[in-house]
One Martini backbone bead per residue (centre of mass of N, CA, C, O) as a GRO file, in nm:
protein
  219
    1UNK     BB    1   1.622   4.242  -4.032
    2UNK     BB    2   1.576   3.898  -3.962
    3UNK     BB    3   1.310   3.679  -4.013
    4UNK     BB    4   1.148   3.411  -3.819
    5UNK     BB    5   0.971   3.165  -3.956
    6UNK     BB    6   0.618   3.215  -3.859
    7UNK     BB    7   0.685   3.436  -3.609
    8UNK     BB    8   0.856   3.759  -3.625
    9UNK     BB    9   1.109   3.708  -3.512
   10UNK     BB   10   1.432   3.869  -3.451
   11UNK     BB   11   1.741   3.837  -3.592
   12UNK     BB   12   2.047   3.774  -3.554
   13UNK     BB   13   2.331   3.743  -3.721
   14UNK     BB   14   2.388   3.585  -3.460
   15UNK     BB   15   2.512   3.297  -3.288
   16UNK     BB   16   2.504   2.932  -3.148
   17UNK     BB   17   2.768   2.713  -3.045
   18UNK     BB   18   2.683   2.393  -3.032
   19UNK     BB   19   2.919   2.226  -3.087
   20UNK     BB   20   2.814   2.121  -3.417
   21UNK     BB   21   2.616   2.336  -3.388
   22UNK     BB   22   2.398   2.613  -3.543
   23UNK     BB   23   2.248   2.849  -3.358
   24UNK     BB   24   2.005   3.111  -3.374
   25UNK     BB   25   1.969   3.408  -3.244
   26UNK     BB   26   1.704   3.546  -3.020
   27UNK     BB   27   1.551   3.791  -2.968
   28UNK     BB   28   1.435   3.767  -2.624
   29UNK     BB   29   1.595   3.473  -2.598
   30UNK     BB   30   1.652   3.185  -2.425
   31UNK     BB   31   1.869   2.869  -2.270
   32UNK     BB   32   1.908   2.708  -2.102
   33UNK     BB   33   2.232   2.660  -2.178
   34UNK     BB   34   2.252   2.954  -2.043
   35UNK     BB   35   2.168   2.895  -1.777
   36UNK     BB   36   2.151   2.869  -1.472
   37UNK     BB   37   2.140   2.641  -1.247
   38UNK     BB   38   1.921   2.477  -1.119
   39UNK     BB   39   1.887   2.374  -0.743
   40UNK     BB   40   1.566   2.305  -0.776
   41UNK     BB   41   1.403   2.209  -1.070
   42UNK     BB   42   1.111   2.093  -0.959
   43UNK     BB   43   1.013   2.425  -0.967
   44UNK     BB   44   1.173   2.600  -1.138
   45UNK     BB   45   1.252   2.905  -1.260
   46UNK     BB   46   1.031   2.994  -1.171
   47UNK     BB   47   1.087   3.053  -0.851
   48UNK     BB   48   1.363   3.131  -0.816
   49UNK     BB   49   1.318   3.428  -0.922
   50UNK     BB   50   1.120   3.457  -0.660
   51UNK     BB   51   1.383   3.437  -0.477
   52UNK     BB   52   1.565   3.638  -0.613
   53UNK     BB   53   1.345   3.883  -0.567
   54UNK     BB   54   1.364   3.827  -0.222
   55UNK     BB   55   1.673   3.929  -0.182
   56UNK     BB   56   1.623   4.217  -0.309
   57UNK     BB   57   1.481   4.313  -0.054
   58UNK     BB   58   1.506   4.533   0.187
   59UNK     BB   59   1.254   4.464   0.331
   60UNK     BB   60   1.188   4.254   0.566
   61UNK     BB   61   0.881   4.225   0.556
   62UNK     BB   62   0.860   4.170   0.255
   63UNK     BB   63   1.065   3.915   0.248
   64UNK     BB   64   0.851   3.759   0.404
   65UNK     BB   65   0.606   3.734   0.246
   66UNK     BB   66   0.753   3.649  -0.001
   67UNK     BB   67   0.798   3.385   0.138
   68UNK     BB   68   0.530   3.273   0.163
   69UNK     BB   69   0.471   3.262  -0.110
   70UNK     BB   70   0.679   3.075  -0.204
   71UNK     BB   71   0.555   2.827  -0.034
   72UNK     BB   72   0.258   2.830  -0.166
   73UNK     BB   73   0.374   2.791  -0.453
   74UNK     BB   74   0.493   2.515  -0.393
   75UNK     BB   75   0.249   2.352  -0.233
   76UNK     BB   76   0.084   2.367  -0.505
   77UNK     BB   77   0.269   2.185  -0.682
   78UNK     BB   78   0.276   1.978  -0.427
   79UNK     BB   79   0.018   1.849  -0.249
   80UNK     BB   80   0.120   1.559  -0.165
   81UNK     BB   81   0.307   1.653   0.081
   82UNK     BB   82   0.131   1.669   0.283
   83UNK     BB   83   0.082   1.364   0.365
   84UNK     BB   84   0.367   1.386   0.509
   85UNK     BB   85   0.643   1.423   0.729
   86UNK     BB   86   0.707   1.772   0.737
   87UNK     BB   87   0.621   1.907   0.477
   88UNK     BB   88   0.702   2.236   0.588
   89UNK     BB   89   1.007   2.164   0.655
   90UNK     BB   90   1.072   2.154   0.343
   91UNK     BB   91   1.015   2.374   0.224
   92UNK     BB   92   1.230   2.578   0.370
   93UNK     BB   93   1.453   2.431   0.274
   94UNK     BB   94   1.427   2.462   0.004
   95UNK     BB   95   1.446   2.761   0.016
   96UNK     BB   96   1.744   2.788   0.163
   97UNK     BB   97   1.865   2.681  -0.104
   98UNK     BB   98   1.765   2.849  -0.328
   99UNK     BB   99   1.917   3.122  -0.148
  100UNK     BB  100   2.185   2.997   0.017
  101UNK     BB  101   2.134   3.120   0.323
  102UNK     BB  102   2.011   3.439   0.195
  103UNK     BB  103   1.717   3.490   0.377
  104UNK     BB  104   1.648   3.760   0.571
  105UNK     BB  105   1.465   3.617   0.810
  106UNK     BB  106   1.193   3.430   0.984
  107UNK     BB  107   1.230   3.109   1.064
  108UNK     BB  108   0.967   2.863   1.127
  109UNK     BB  109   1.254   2.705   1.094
  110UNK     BB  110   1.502   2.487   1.096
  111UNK     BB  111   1.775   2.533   0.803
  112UNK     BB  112   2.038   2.381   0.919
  113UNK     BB  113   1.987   2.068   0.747
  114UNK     BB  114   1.929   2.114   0.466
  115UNK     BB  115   2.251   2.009   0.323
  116UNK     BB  116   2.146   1.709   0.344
  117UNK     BB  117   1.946   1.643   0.149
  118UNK     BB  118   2.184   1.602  -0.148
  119UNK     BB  119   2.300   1.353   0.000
  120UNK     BB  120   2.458   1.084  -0.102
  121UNK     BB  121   2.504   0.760   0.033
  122UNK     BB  122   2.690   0.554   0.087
  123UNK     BB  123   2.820   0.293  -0.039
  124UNK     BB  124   2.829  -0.001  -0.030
  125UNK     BB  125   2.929  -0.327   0.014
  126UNK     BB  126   3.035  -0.567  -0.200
  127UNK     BB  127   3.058  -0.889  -0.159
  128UNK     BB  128   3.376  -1.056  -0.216
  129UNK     BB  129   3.323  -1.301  -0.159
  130UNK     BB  130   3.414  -1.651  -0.327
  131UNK     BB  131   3.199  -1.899  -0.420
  132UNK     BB  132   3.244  -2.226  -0.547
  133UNK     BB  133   2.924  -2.189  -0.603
  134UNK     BB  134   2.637  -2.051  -0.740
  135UNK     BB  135   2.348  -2.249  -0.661
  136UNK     BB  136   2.338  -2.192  -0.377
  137UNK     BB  137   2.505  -1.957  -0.230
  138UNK     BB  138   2.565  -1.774   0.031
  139UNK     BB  139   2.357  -1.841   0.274
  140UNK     BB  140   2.423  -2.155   0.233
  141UNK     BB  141   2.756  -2.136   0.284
  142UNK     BB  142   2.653  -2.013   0.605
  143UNK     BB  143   2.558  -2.285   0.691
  144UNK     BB  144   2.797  -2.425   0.660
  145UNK     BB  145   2.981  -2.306   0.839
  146UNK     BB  146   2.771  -2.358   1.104
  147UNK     BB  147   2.809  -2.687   1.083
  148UNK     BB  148   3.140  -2.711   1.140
  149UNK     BB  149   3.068  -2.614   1.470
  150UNK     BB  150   2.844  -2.797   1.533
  151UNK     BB  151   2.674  -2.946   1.757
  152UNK     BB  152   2.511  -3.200   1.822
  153UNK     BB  153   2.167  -3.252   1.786
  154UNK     BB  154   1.898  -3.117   1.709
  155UNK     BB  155   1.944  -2.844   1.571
  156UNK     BB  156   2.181  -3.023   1.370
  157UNK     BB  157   1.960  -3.180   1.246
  158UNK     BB  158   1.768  -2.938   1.134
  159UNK     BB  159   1.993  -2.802   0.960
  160UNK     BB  160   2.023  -3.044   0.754
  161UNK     BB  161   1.756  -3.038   0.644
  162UNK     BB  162   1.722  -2.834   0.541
  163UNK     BB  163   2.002  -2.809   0.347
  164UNK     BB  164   1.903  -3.004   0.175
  165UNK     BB  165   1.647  -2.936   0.068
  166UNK     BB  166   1.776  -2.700  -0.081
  167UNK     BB  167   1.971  -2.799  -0.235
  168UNK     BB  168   1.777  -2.926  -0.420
  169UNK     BB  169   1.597  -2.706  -0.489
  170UNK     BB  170   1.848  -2.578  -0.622
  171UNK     BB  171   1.929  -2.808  -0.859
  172UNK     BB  172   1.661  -2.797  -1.009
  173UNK     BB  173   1.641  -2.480  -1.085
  174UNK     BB  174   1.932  -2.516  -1.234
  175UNK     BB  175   1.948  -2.832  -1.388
  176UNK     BB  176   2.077  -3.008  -1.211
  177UNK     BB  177   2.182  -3.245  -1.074
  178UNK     BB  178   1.937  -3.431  -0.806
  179UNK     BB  179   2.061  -3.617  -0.631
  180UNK     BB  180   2.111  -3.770  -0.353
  181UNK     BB  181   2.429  -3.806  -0.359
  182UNK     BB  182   2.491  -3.498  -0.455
  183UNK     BB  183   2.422  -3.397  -0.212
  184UNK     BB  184   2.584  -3.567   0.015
  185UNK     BB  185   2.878  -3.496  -0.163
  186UNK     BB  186   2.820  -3.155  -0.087
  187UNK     BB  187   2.776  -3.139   0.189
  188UNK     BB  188   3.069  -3.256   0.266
  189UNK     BB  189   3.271  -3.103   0.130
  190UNK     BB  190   3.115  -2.793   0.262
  191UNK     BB  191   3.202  -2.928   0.574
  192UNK     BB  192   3.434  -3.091   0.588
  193UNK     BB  193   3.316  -3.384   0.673
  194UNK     BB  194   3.096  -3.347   0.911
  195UNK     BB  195   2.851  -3.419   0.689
  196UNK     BB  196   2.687  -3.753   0.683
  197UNK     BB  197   2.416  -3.877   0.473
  198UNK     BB  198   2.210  -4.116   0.544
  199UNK     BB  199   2.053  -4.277   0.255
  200UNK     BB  200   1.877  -4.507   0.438
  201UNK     BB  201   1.728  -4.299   0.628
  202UNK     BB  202   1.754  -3.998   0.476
  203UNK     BB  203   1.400  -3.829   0.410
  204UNK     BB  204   1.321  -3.647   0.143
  205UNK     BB  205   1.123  -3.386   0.056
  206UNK     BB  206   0.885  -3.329  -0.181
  207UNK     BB  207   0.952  -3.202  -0.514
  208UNK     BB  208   0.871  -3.009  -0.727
  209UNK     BB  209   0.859  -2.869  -1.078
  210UNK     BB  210   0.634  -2.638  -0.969
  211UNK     BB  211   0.817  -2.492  -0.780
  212UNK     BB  212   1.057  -2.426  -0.913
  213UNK     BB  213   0.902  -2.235  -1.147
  214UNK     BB  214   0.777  -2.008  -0.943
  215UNK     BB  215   1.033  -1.916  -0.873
  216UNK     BB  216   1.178  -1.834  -1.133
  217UNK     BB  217   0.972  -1.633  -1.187
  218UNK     BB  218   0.991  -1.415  -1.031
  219UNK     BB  219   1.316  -1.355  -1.106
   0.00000   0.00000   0.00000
């Protein structure tokens, strides 16, 4: 039989075909893409297989040792879980999970939700609705709807002052005209004519271009 070098191990004449490539079979060797699917990688194999033959253990008494010993070498691999809440909780989750929930002992928790750890949570949705400009925000157009329907007041008074002053701040970061008149008349526009800003008596606060630029930064 042929040996392959420079290890000296017999190799079979026979191969294995993974898609395109033709891979020699080595005697007494095998290829992860052959293996079971391991039900949590991050134990790794040696772990599972020692789930796997406290499975077969008839003495429920040693099935128990057997089990414990197997906790405890999971604990070391991960120290840092000590740290968290209820992790032996999890660890024994984690152990009926690798077991299929055939590992008949005394179990020191509960690990009936325990198939609940792999649920991955629904997709939240995602706002559909379509904003007319996109400089401003979906929030400030959220402003603008609360103000179309708002009595006057002083709250009405001061959140136009709010969003007057955040709208010159969107069209500054965003490179816009970002005139008093241009804000004036997106404010109506988007009130449906309810906000009229009088530019004779209405004065914006002072908005410098390095505020808008450290803005910019962050994102």
């Amino acid at each position: 039989m042929p040996y392959g070098p420079p290890y000296g191990i017999p190799l079979s004449r026979e191969g294995i075909r993974l898609g395109e490539a033709f891979i020699m079979k080595i005697d007494g060797l095998d290829y992860n893409t052959q293996r079971e699917k391991l039900v949590l990688p991050e134990y790794g194999r040696e772990v599972q297989n020692m789930v796997n033959h406290a499975l077969t253990l008839e003495d429920k008494a040693e099935r128990q040792r057997c089990a414990e010993t197997i906790i405890v070498t999971m604990e070391r691999m991960f120290p840092q879980m000590r740290n968290s809440a209820g992790y032996k909780q999890k660890l024994w989750d984690h152990l009926a999970l690798m077991s299929d929930f055939k590992l008949d002992i005394d179990w020191p928790y509960d690990v009936s939700q325990a198939k609940t750890i792999g649920n991955k949570p629904e997709p939240m949705d995602y706002p559909k609705q379509q904003i007319p400009v996109r400089h401003y925000g979906r929030m400030m157009f959220g402003i603008f709807d609360k103000l179309k329907s708002m009595p006057d007041g002083d709250e009405f008074d001061a959140l136009v002052r709010l969003a007057a002053n955040q709208m010159k701040r969107d069209l500054m970061q965003w490179s816009h005209s970002c005139s008093d008149e241009k804000v004036a008349d997106d404010l109506a526009r988007y009130t449906d004519g309810r906000v009229q800003l009088d530019l004779n008596t209405f004065k914006f606060d002072k908005i410098t271009m390095r505020e808008t630029e450290k803005k910019r930064r962050r994102k």
